[in-house]
Amino acid sequence: MKLLVTGNTGYIGPLVLRHMQRALPGISIVGYDNGYFAHCLTGAPRLPETRLQTQHWGDVRDFPGELFDGVDAVIHLAAVSNDPMGSRFEKVTEAINFASSKAIAQKALEHGVKRFVFASSCSMYGYAEGGPRKESDALNPLTAYSRSKVATEQALAEMADSGMVITALRFSTACGWSDRIRLDLVLNDFVACAIASKEITVLSDGSPWRPLIDVKDMARSMEWALTRDPQEGGNYLAINVGSQEWNYQVRDLADAVARAVPGTRVSINKDAPPDKRSYRVDFSLYKQLAPRHQPQISLDQAISEIKTGLESMLFKDADFRASQFMRLKVIEKHIEEQRLTEQLRWI
Ligand SMILES: NC(=O)c1ccc[n+]([C@@H]2O[C@H](COP(=O)([O-])OP(=O)(O)OC[C@H]3O[C@@H](n4cnc5c(N)ncnc54)[C@H](O)[C@@H]3O)[C@@H](O)[C@H]2O)c1
């Protein structure tokens, strides 16, 4: 199988490459990324992209369709990948996340690609009171980022009869260790707080529900999407990816980290306004359709791997929320130092 992965030089990409090479022997992988975070390596013993057959550097807004020649499958990760960046670069987020994703899927189809896997997000359920959200429930995207994911899913759904097997994986919030760790994710942030200052400051009142998934289990689900039988789930499928047990309240995550890093205090902001991003998610469809690709990493294991990784980097920056471990800060620094334009084009 020849696989093209867009957005492969970010947080999740390196895990995807490694997983596919282990799980699908003989696979040939090509990367395509414009490298906003390619320099943000965190203790990697080897540049992850040296595992690839070819690495292309380019913008998804100018994606050359001929790169799909001979390609069997695409995993489309490239995106402005969180809410803070989405709200700072709203129009650009729409162009990169929605317009380019739609155009790339169309080009893939024209070039005979058979499988298309899209990294979508459970954040499209927004603030959802009541029971865990199923795929058929109403969506409530509250941010530019989650609106871009909804719009892309709609465009992909219109290609349902095209012959290409399309899977939109609605991921829970990611966590876990990577060759390019980021600390703007709730669990990673808590472990970093615990290590750097022995104090976890929860910015909300701790009550919001947040489904989580380890990056290794995300890669496992992408393997499933590349190989799933379209007789089950159909040619186009949007599916929640995670597990029931990983629906946590934020304060439970903080407590689990405090147990793993002895001496850590947890401070909850009791006066915080209600966090609008609170939702539980129902993963029973994923359990039914992907019984052999269910998440395997436990919360304690994920915490332990982040802790070990940060300790091996001698991490101790208590001010890391203003540092280069935050995607938005990396982008802002590129702009400030005139490497990137406001349109997120390289100068
Ligand atoms: N991290 C999460 O919690 C999470 C959860 C659900 C879904 N996702 C989705 O998974 C995907 C990967 O997430 P990640 O955490 O690795 O994000 P990331 O920001 O670390 O990586 C995204 C990659 O996309 C590239 N990219 C962005 N704009 C581009 C452009 N215009 N042209 C070419 N490349 C571009 C970046 O350079 C980067 O390498 C994203 O689509 C994200 O929305 C992430």
Short mmCIF file of C-alpha atoms and ligand atoms in Angstrom, two decimals:
data_model
loop_
_atom_site.label_atom_id
_atom_site.label_comp_id
_atom_site.label_asym_id
_atom_site.label_seq_id
_atom_site.Cartn_x
_atom_site.Cartn_y
_atom_site.Cartn_z
CA MET A 1 0.00 0.00 0.00
CA LYS A 2 1.23 3.51 -0.80
CA LEU A 3 -0.01 5.96 1.83
CA LEU A 4 0.18 9.74 1.76
CA VAL A 5 -0.06 11.50 5.13
CA THR A 6 -0.64 15.26 5.23
CA GLY A 7 0.27 17.20 8.37
CA ASN A 8 2.73 14.49 9.37
CA THR A 9 5.34 16.72 11.07
CA GLY A 10 3.13 17.78 14.01
CA TYR A 11 2.21 16.12 17.30
CA ILE A 12 0.28 13.05 16.13
CA GLY A 13 2.04 12.44 12.78
CA PRO A 14 5.21 10.76 14.10
CA LEU A 15 3.11 8.16 15.97
CA VAL A 16 1.08 7.47 12.83
CA LEU A 17 4.19 6.76 10.74
CA ARG A 18 5.62 4.41 13.34
CA HIS A 19 2.35 2.58 13.88
CA MET A 20 1.64 2.03 10.17
CA GLN A 21 5.13 0.71 9.49
CA ARG A 22 4.70 -1.83 12.30
CA ALA A 23 1.08 -2.78 11.58
CA LEU A 24 1.18 -2.84 7.77
CA PRO A 25 4.51 -4.33 6.69
CA GLY A 26 5.59 -3.34 3.19
CA ILE A 27 3.71 -0.05 3.34
CA SER A 28 5.31 2.91 1.59
CA ILE A 29 4.60 6.29 3.20
CA VAL A 30 4.89 9.78 1.76
CA GLY A 31 4.55 12.88 3.94
CA TYR A 32 3.26 16.34 3.00
CA ASP A 33 3.51 19.25 5.43
CA ASN A 34 4.63 22.85 5.49
CA GLY A 35 6.55 22.32 8.67
CA TYR A 36 5.25 24.96 11.09
CA PHE A 37 6.34 22.77 14.00
CA ALA A 38 8.93 20.55 12.32
CA HIS A 39 11.68 22.07 14.51
CA CYS A 40 9.79 21.40 17.77
CA LEU A 41 11.41 18.04 18.50
CA THR A 42 11.27 16.83 22.07
CA GLY A 43 13.98 14.32 22.83
CA ALA A 44 13.51 12.33 19.60
CA PRO A 45 16.55 10.14 18.96
CA ARG A 46 15.96 10.43 15.22
CA LEU A 47 14.12 12.84 12.94
CA PRO A 48 10.78 11.00 12.56
CA GLU A 49 10.52 11.85 8.86
CA THR A 50 13.63 9.81 8.04
CA ARG A 51 11.29 6.83 8.38
CA LEU A 52 9.46 7.93 5.24
CA GLN A 53 9.98 7.04 1.61
CA THR A 54 9.58 10.75 0.70
CA GLN A 55 8.85 13.96 2.60
CA HIS A 56 7.32 16.81 0.60
CA TRP A 57 7.27 20.33 2.02
CA GLY A 58 4.32 22.40 0.89
CA ASP A 59 1.07 24.07 1.81
CA VAL A 60 -2.20 22.15 1.59
CA ARG A 61 -3.71 25.27 -0.03
CA ASP A 62 -1.45 24.57 -3.05
CA PHE A 63 -1.54 20.77 -2.96
CA PRO A 64 -0.30 19.38 -6.31
CA GLY A 65 -2.75 16.64 -7.33
CA GLU A 66 -0.02 14.67 -9.14
CA LEU A 67 1.39 13.69 -5.75
CA PHE A 68 -1.58 11.30 -5.61
CA ASP A 69 -0.31 9.31 -8.61
CA GLY A 70 0.05 5.70 -7.45
CA VAL A 71 -1.27 6.52 -3.98
CA ASP A 72 -3.79 4.04 -2.53
CA ALA A 73 -4.75 5.83 0.66
CA VAL A 74 -4.60 9.23 2.33
CA ILE A 75 -4.57 10.20 6.00
CA HIS A 76 -5.37 13.89 6.16
CA LEU A 77 -4.05 15.40 9.39
CA ALA A 78 -2.96 18.85 8.19
CA ALA A 79 -4.93 21.55 9.95
CA VAL A 80 -4.89 24.59 12.16
CA SER A 81 -5.32 22.19 15.00
CA ASN A 82 -6.89 23.77 18.06
CA ASP A 83 -9.35 26.39 19.29
CA PRO A 84 -6.87 29.11 20.32
CA MET A 85 -5.21 29.05 16.87
CA GLY A 86 -8.61 28.80 15.18
CA SER A 87 -9.92 31.91 16.89
CA ARG A 88 -6.70 33.89 16.28
CA PHE A 89 -6.68 32.91 12.55
CA GLU A 90 -10.35 32.43 11.81
CA LYS A 91 -10.39 32.97 8.02
CA VAL A 92 -7.15 31.07 7.51
CA THR A 93 -8.57 28.20 9.53
CA GLU A 94 -11.51 27.99 7.18
CA ALA A 95 -9.21 28.05 4.15
CA ILE A 96 -6.77 25.44 5.47
CA ASN A 97 -9.11 23.19 7.41
CA PHE A 98 -12.20 23.26 5.25
CA ALA A 99 -11.54 24.54 1.70
CA SER A 100 -8.21 22.70 1.32
CA SER A 101 -9.53 19.48 2.85
CA LYS A 102 -12.44 19.46 0.42
CA ALA A 103 -10.15 20.19 -2.55
CA ILE A 104 -7.64 17.53 -1.46
CA ALA A 105 -10.35 14.88 -1.12
CA GLN A 106 -11.64 15.78 -4.61
CA LYS A 107 -8.13 15.55 -6.09
CA ALA A 108 -7.59 12.23 -4.32
CA LEU A 109 -10.77 10.91 -5.90
CA GLU A 110 -9.77 12.12 -9.37
CA HIS A 111 -6.42 10.34 -9.03
CA GLY A 112 -7.99 7.01 -8.06
CA VAL A 113 -7.19 7.02 -4.34
CA LYS A 114 -9.27 4.26 -2.68
CA ARG A 115 -9.27 5.31 0.97
CA PHE A 116 -9.49 8.69 2.64
CA VAL A 117 -9.12 9.12 6.39
CA PHE A 118 -9.95 12.50 7.87
CA ALA A 119 -8.88 13.61 11.37
CA SER A 120 -12.11 15.06 12.69
CA SER A 121 -12.96 15.98 16.27
CA CYS A 122 -15.52 15.27 18.98
CA SER A 123 -15.30 18.96 19.85
CA MET A 124 -18.06 19.43 17.25
CA TYR A 125 -20.54 18.30 19.94
CA GLY A 126 -19.76 21.53 21.82
CA TYR A 127 -21.54 22.07 25.11
CA ALA A 128 -23.76 19.04 25.32
CA GLU A 129 -25.82 18.51 28.44
CA GLY A 130 -27.41 15.15 29.08
CA GLY A 131 -26.09 11.77 28.03
CA PRO A 132 -23.05 10.86 25.98
CA ARG A 133 -23.20 12.06 22.35
CA LYS A 134 -23.76 9.57 19.54
CA GLU A 135 -22.79 10.16 15.91
CA SER A 136 -26.44 10.74 15.00
CA ASP A 137 -26.94 13.44 17.68
CA ALA A 138 -27.09 17.14 16.87
CA LEU A 139 -23.79 18.94 16.48
CA ASN A 140 -23.06 22.17 18.30
CA PRO A 141 -19.72 23.51 17.02
CA LEU A 142 -18.78 26.54 19.12
CA THR A 143 -15.47 27.56 17.58
CA ALA A 144 -13.93 28.27 14.17
CA TYR A 145 -11.92 25.06 14.59
CA SER A 146 -14.91 22.82 15.25
CA ARG A 147 -17.00 24.56 12.55
CA SER A 148 -14.24 23.77 10.04
CA LYS A 149 -14.42 20.09 10.98
CA VAL A 150 -18.22 20.01 10.59
CA ALA A 151 -18.04 21.70 7.17
CA THR A 152 -15.37 19.26 5.99
CA GLU A 153 -17.38 16.26 7.14
CA GLN A 154 -20.38 17.61 5.19
CA ALA A 155 -18.27 17.99 2.03
CA LEU A 156 -16.87 14.46 2.46
CA ALA A 157 -20.35 13.04 3.05
CA GLU A 158 -21.34 14.37 -0.38
CA MET A 159 -18.68 12.10 -1.88
CA ALA A 160 -20.28 9.03 -0.28
CA ASP A 161 -21.13 7.43 -3.62
CA SER A 162 -17.83 8.22 -5.29
CA GLY A 163 -16.26 4.79 -4.78
CA MET A 164 -13.60 6.12 -2.37
CA VAL A 165 -14.01 4.70 1.15
CA ILE A 166 -14.03 7.74 3.43
CA THR A 167 -13.76 7.68 7.22
CA ALA A 168 -14.03 10.79 9.39
CA LEU A 169 -12.57 9.86 12.76
CA ARG A 170 -14.09 12.11 15.42
CA PHE A 171 -11.25 12.03 17.90
CA SER A 172 -11.45 12.69 21.59
CA THR A 173 -8.92 15.20 22.94
CA ALA A 174 -5.47 13.79 22.36
CA CYS A 175 -2.91 13.12 25.07
CA GLY A 176 0.32 11.20 25.38
CA TRP A 177 3.96 11.31 24.46
CA SER A 178 5.23 12.19 20.99
CA ASP A 179 8.51 13.10 19.30
CA ARG A 180 6.88 16.56 19.14
CA ILE A 181 5.04 16.80 22.45
CA ARG A 182 2.64 19.70 22.90
CA LEU A 183 1.50 20.99 26.25
CA ASP A 184 -1.66 22.82 25.14
CA LEU A 185 -3.72 19.69 25.78
CA VAL A 186 -5.35 19.10 29.12
CA LEU A 187 -3.61 15.96 30.36
CA ASN A 188 -0.19 16.89 28.97
CA ASP A 189 -0.59 20.32 30.59
CA PHE A 190 -1.38 18.79 33.99
CA VAL A 191 1.65 16.48 33.92
CA ALA A 192 3.87 19.41 32.95
CA CYS A 193 2.41 21.51 35.81
CA ALA A 194 3.03 18.69 38.28
CA ILE A 195 6.63 18.19 37.21
CA ALA A 196 7.57 21.86 36.91
CA SER A 197 5.85 23.28 40.00
CA LYS A 198 4.19 20.47 41.97
CA GLU A 199 0.96 22.38 41.51
CA ILE A 200 -1.81 21.76 38.98
CA THR A 201 -3.87 24.84 38.32
CA VAL A 202 -7.17 23.84 36.80
CA LEU A 203 -8.44 26.85 34.86
CA SER A 204 -12.09 25.72 35.11
CA ASP A 205 -14.08 24.55 38.13
CA GLY A 206 -12.99 21.02 37.25
CA SER A 207 -16.46 19.78 36.37
CA PRO A 208 -16.35 19.74 32.52
CA TRP A 209 -16.40 16.37 30.87
CA ARG A 210 -13.63 15.71 28.40
CA PRO A 211 -13.19 12.43 26.51
CA LEU A 212 -9.50 11.67 25.97
CA ILE A 213 -7.46 9.32 23.82
CA ASP A 214 -3.77 8.52 23.73
CA VAL A 215 -1.97 9.33 20.47
CA LYS A 216 -0.93 5.69 20.05
CA ASP A 217 -4.58 4.65 20.15
CA MET A 218 -5.40 7.36 17.60
CA ALA A 219 -2.87 5.78 15.24
CA ARG A 220 -4.46 2.37 15.86
CA SER A 221 -7.85 3.74 14.79
CA MET A 222 -6.35 5.19 11.60
CA GLU A 223 -5.04 1.73 10.73
CA TRP A 224 -8.58 0.43 11.19
CA ALA A 225 -9.95 3.16 8.91
CA LEU A 226 -7.43 2.21 6.21
CA THR A 227 -8.46 -1.44 6.30
CA ARG A 228 -12.10 -1.51 7.44
CA ASP A 229 -14.76 -3.38 5.49
CA PRO A 230 -17.06 -0.77 3.85
CA GLN A 231 -19.91 -3.31 4.04
CA GLU A 232 -20.01 -2.36 7.71
CA GLY A 233 -20.43 1.33 8.25
CA GLY A 234 -20.72 2.22 4.56
CA ASN A 235 -18.49 3.99 2.05
CA TYR A 236 -18.72 7.18 4.08
CA LEU A 237 -18.56 6.91 7.85
CA ALA A 238 -18.18 9.54 10.57
CA ILE A 239 -17.42 7.82 13.86
CA ASN A 240 -16.51 8.76 17.42
CA VAL A 241 -13.11 7.38 18.34
CA GLY A 242 -12.23 6.72 21.96
CA SER A 243 -13.60 4.57 24.76
CA GLN A 244 -16.39 4.92 27.32
CA GLU A 245 -13.91 4.63 30.22
CA TRP A 246 -11.95 7.64 28.95
CA ASN A 247 -14.85 10.07 29.47
CA TYR A 248 -13.31 11.97 32.38
CA GLN A 249 -14.12 15.09 34.32
CA VAL A 250 -11.22 17.50 34.32
CA ARG A 251 -10.77 17.31 38.11
CA ASP A 252 -10.42 13.49 37.89
CA LEU A 253 -7.59 13.95 35.40
CA ALA A 254 -5.85 16.39 37.74
CA ASP A 255 -6.22 13.95 40.65
CA ALA A 256 -4.81 11.06 38.59
CA VAL A 257 -1.75 13.17 37.69
CA ALA A 258 -1.30 14.26 41.32
CA ARG A 259 -1.23 10.60 42.36
CA ALA A 260 1.47 9.88 39.78
CA VAL A 261 3.66 12.83 40.82
CA PRO A 262 3.85 12.68 44.62
CA GLY A 263 3.64 15.98 46.47
CA THR A 264 1.51 17.67 43.78
CA ARG A 265 -1.28 20.01 44.90
CA VAL A 266 -4.40 20.50 42.79
CA SER A 267 -5.97 23.96 42.79
CA ILE A 268 -9.38 24.33 41.24
CA ASN A 269 -10.75 27.70 40.19
CA LYS A 270 -14.11 27.57 41.98
CA ASP A 271 -15.07 31.01 40.63
CA ALA A 272 -14.47 30.13 36.98
CA PRO A 273 -17.43 30.70 34.65
CA PRO A 274 -18.89 27.44 33.33
CA ASP A 275 -16.63 25.96 30.66
CA LYS A 276 -18.62 25.81 27.43
CA ARG A 277 -16.64 22.86 26.13
CA SER A 278 -18.12 20.04 28.17
CA TYR A 279 -19.39 16.88 26.58
CA ARG A 280 -19.44 13.15 27.04
CA VAL A 281 -19.21 10.93 24.01
CA ASP A 282 -20.69 7.53 23.17
CA PHE A 283 -18.15 5.19 21.60
CA SER A 284 -20.35 2.12 21.18
CA LEU A 285 -20.32 2.27 17.36
CA TYR A 286 -16.52 2.22 17.37
CA LYS A 287 -16.57 -0.71 19.80
CA GLN A 288 -18.95 -2.56 17.51
CA LEU A 289 -17.18 -1.86 14.21
CA ALA A 290 -13.55 -1.94 15.37
CA PRO A 291 -13.33 -4.63 18.07
CA ARG A 292 -9.68 -5.38 17.26
CA HIS A 293 -8.57 -1.73 17.24
CA GLN A 294 -9.95 -0.57 20.58
CA PRO A 295 -7.85 1.82 22.70
CA GLN A 296 -5.31 -0.10 24.77
CA ILE A 297 -3.40 2.54 26.69
CA SER A 298 -4.57 3.20 30.26
CA LEU A 299 -4.75 6.67 31.77
CA ASP A 300 -1.96 5.81 34.23
CA GLN A 301 0.23 4.56 31.39
CA ALA A 302 -0.34 7.73 29.35
CA ILE A 303 0.54 9.87 32.39
CA SER A 304 3.62 7.79 33.13
CA GLU A 305 4.89 8.09 29.53
CA ILE A 306 4.43 11.87 29.46
CA LYS A 307 6.17 12.13 32.84
CA THR A 308 9.11 9.97 31.75
CA GLY A 309 9.44 11.90 28.49
CA LEU A 310 9.42 15.31 30.16
CA GLU A 311 11.84 14.17 32.88
CA SER A 312 14.25 12.83 30.29
CA MET A 313 14.29 16.33 28.73
CA LEU A 314 15.02 17.78 32.20
CA PHE A 315 11.80 19.75 31.80
CA LYS A 316 11.24 22.31 34.56
CA ASP A 317 9.72 25.43 32.97
CA ALA A 318 6.85 26.43 35.27
CA ASP A 319 6.00 29.16 32.74
CA PHE A 320 5.54 26.66 29.91
CA ARG A 321 2.07 28.02 29.06
CA ALA A 322 3.90 30.98 27.51
CA SER A 323 6.48 28.77 25.80
CA GLN A 324 7.16 26.98 22.54
CA PHE A 325 5.31 23.91 23.81
CA MET A 326 2.10 25.76 22.87
CA ARG A 327 1.21 25.64 19.18
CA LEU A 328 -0.17 29.19 19.11
CA LYS A 329 3.05 30.55 20.65
CA VAL A 330 5.15 28.85 17.97
CA ILE A 331 3.04 30.39 15.22
CA GLU A 332 3.05 33.83 16.85
CA LYS A 333 6.83 33.72 17.14
CA HIS A 334 7.13 32.79 13.45
CA ILE A 335 5.02 35.86 12.61
CA GLU A 336 6.78 38.19 15.04
CA GLU A 337 10.17 37.22 13.66
CA GLN A 338 8.88 37.56 10.10
CA ARG A 339 9.08 33.97 9.01
CA LEU A 340 5.32 33.61 8.48
CA THR A 341 2.68 36.02 7.20
CA GLU A 342 -0.68 36.53 8.93
CA GLN A 343 -2.05 34.15 6.28
CA LEU A 344 0.35 31.52 7.62
CA ARG A 345 2.42 31.54 4.45
CA TRP A 346 6.19 31.18 4.74
CA ILE A 347 8.11 34.36 3.85
N1 LIG B 1 -4.63 16.91 19.15
C1 LIG B 1 -5.92 16.68 19.34
O1 LIG B 1 -6.45 16.71 20.47
C2 LIG B 1 -6.82 16.34 18.19
C3 LIG B 1 -8.07 15.88 18.48
C4 LIG B 1 -8.92 15.64 17.45
C5 LIG B 1 -8.48 15.84 16.14
N2 LIG B 1 -7.22 16.29 15.89
C6 LIG B 1 -6.83 16.52 14.51
O2 LIG B 1 -5.73 15.69 14.17
C7 LIG B 1 -4.90 16.37 13.22
C8 LIG B 1 -3.46 16.40 13.69
O3 LIG B 1 -3.42 17.03 14.96
P1 LIG B 1 -2.05 17.37 15.69
O4 LIG B 1 -2.40 17.42 17.13
O5 LIG B 1 -0.94 16.49 15.23
O6 LIG B 1 -1.83 18.86 15.17
P2 LIG B 1 -0.45 19.66 14.95
O7 LIG B 1 -0.82 21.10 14.92
O8 LIG B 1 0.58 19.22 15.88
O9 LIG B 1 -0.05 19.20 13.48
C9 LIG B 1 -0.72 19.65 12.35
C10 LIG B 1 0.24 19.62 11.19
O10 LIG B 1 -0.43 20.19 10.06
C11 LIG B 1 0.48 21.03 9.38
N3 LIG B 1 -0.24 22.07 8.67
C12 LIG B 1 -1.05 23.01 9.18
N4 LIG B 1 -1.45 23.86 8.20
C13 LIG B 1 -0.90 23.41 7.06
C14 LIG B 1 -0.92 23.86 5.72
N5 LIG B 1 -1.59 24.98 5.36
N6 LIG B 1 -0.24 23.16 4.78
C15 LIG B 1 0.47 22.05 5.12
N7 LIG B 1 0.56 21.59 6.39
C16 LIG B 1 -0.13 22.26 7.34
C17 LIG B 1 1.36 21.63 10.48
O11 LIG B 1 2.60 22.08 9.97
C18 LIG B 1 1.49 20.46 11.44
O12 LIG B 1 2.64 19.70 11.18
C19 LIG B 1 -5.53 17.76 13.02
O13 LIG B 1 -6.35 17.73 11.90
C20 LIG B 1 -6.35 17.94 14.26
O14 LIG B 1 -7.42 18.83 14.05
C21 LIG B 1 -6.38 16.54 16.88
#
